[in-house]
Short mmCIF file of N, CA, C and O in Angstrom, two decimals:
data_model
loop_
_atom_site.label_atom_id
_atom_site.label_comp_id
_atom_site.label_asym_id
_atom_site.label_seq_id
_atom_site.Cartn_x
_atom_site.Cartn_y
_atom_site.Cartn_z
N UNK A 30 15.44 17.77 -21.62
CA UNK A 30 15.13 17.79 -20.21
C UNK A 30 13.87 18.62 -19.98
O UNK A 30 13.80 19.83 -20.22
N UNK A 31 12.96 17.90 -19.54
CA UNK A 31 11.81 18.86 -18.48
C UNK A 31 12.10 19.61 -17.89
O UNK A 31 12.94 19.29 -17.05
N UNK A 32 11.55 21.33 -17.90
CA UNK A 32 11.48 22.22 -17.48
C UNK A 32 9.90 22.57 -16.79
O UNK A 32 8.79 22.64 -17.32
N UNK A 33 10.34 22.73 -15.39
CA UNK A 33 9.46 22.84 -14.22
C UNK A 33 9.59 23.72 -13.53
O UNK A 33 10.75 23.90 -13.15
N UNK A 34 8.59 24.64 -13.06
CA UNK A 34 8.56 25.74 -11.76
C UNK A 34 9.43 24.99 -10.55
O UNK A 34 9.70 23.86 -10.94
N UNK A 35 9.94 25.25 -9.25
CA UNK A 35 10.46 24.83 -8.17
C UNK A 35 9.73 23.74 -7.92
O UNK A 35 9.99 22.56 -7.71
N UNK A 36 8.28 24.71 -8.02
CA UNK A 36 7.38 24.36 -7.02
C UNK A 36 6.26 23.24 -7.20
O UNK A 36 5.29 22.89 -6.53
N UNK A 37 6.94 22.77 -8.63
CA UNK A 37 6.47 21.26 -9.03
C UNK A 37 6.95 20.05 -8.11
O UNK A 37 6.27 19.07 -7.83
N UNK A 38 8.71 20.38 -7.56
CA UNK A 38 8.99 19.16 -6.97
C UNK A 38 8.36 18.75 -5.43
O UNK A 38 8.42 17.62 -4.94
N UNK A 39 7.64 20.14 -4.67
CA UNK A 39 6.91 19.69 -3.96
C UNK A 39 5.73 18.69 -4.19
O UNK A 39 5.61 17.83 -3.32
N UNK A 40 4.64 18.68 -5.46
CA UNK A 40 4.18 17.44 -5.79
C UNK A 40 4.83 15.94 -5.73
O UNK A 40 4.61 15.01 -4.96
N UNK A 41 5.68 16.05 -6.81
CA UNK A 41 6.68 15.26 -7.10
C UNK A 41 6.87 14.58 -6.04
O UNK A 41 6.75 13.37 -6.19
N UNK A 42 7.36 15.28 -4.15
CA UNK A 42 7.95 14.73 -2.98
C UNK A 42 6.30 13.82 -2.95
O UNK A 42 6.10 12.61 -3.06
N UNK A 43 5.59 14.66 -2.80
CA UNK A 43 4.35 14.08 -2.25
C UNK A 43 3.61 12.73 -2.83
O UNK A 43 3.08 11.75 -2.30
N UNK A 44 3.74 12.99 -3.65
CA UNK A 44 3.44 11.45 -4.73
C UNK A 44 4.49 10.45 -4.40
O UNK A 44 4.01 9.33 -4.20
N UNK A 45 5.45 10.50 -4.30
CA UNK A 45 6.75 9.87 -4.12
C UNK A 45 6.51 9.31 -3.01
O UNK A 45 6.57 8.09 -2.94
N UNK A 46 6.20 10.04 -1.95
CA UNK A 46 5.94 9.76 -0.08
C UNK A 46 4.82 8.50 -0.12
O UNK A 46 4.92 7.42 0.47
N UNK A 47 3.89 8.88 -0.86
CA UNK A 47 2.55 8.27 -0.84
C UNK A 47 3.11 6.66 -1.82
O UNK A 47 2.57 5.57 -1.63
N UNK A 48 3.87 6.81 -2.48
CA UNK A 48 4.13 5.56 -3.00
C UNK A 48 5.28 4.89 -2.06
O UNK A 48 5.29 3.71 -1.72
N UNK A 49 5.97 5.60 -1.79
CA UNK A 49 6.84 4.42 -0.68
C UNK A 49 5.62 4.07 0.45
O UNK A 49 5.47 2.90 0.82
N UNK A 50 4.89 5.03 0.88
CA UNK A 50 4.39 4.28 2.20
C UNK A 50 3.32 3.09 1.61
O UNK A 50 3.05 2.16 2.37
N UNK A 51 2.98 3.11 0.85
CA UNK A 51 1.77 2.80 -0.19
C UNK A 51 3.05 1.02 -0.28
O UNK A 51 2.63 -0.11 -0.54
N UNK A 52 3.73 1.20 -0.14
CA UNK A 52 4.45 -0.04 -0.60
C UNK A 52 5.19 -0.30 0.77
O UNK A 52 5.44 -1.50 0.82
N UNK A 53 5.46 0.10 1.46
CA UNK A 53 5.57 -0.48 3.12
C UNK A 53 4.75 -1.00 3.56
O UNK A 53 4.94 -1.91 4.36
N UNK A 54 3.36 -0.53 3.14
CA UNK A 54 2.37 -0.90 3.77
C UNK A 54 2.31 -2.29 3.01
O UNK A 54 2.54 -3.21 3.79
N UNK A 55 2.13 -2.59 2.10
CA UNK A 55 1.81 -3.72 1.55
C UNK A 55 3.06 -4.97 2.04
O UNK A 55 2.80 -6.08 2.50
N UNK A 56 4.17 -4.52 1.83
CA UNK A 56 5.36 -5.56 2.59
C UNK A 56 5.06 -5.67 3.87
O UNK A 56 5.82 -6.49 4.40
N UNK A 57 4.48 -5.31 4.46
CA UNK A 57 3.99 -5.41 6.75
C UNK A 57 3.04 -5.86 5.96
O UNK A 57 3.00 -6.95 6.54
N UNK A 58 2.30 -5.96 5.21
CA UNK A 58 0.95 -6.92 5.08
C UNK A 58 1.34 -8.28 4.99
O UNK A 58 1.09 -9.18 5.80
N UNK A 59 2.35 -8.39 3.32
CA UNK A 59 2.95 -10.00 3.19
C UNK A 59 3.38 -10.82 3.96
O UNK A 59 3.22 -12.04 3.97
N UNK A 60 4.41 -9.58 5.21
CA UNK A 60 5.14 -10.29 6.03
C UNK A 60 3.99 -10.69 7.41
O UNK A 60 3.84 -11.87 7.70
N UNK A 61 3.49 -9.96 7.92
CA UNK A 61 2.66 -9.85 8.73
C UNK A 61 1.32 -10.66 8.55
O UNK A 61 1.21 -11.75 9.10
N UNK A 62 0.24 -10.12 7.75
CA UNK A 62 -0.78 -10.17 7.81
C UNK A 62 -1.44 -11.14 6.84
O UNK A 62 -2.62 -11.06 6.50
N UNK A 63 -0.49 -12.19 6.38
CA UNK A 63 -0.57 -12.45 4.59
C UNK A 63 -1.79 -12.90 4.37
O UNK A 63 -2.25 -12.41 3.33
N UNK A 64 -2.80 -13.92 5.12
CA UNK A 64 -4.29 -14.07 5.14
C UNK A 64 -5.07 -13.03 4.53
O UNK A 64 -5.93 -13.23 3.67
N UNK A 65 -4.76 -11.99 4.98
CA UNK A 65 -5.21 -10.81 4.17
C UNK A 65 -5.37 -9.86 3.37
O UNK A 65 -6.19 -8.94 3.40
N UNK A 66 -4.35 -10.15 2.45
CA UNK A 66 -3.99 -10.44 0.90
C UNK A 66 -4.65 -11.08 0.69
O UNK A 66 -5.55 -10.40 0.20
N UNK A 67 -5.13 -12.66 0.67
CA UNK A 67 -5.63 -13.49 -0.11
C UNK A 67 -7.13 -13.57 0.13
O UNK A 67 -8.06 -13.85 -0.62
N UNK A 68 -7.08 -13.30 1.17
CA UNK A 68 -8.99 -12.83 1.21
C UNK A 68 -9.39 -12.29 0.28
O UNK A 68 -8.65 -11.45 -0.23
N UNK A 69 -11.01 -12.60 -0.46
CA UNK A 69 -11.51 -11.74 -1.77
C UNK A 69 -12.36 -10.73 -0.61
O UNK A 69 -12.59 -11.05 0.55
N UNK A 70 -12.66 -9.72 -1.14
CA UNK A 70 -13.70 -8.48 -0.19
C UNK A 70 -15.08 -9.84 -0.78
O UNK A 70 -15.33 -10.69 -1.63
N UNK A 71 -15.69 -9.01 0.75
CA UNK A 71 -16.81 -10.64 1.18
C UNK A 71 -17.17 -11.00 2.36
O UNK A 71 -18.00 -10.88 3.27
N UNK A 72 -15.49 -11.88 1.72
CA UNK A 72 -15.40 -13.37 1.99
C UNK A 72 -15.29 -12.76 3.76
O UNK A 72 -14.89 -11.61 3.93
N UNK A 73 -15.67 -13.64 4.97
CA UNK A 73 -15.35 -14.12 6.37
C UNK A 73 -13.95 -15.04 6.43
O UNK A 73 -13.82 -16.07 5.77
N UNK A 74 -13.06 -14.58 7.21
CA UNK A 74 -11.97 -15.45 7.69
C UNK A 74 -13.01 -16.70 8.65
O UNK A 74 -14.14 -16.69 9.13
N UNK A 75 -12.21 -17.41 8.60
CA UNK A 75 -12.12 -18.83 9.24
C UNK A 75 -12.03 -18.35 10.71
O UNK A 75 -12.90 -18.53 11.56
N UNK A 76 -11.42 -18.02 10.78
CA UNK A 76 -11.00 -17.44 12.34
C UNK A 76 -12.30 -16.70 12.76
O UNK A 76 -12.76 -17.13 13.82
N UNK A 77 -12.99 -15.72 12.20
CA UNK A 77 -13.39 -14.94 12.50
C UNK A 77 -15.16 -15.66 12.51
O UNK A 77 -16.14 -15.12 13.03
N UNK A 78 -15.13 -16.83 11.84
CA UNK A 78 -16.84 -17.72 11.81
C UNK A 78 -17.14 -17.95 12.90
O UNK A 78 -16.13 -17.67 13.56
N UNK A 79 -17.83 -18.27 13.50
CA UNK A 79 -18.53 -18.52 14.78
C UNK A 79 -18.09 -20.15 14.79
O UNK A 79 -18.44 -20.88 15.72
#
């Protein structure tokens, strides 16, 4: 077993936080936004051409 100061698991929370939201965010994208996932950086939406 790894042996750690306390005050490692405050990292630990923080990395942890940043990866759940880090992955909420991306599921409200799929569900939501999914056009924008598949866009390459660039590219203009269709919607958005004149």
């Amino acid at each position: 077993m790894l042996v750690a100061p306390r005050e490692a698991l405050v990292s630990v929370v923080i990395v942890a936080g940043l990866l759940l939201a880090g992955a909420l965010f991306f599921l409200v994208m799929l569900t939501l936004d999914r056009e924008a996932l598949e866009t390459e950086p660039g590219e203009t939406s269709q919607s958005l051409r004149p």
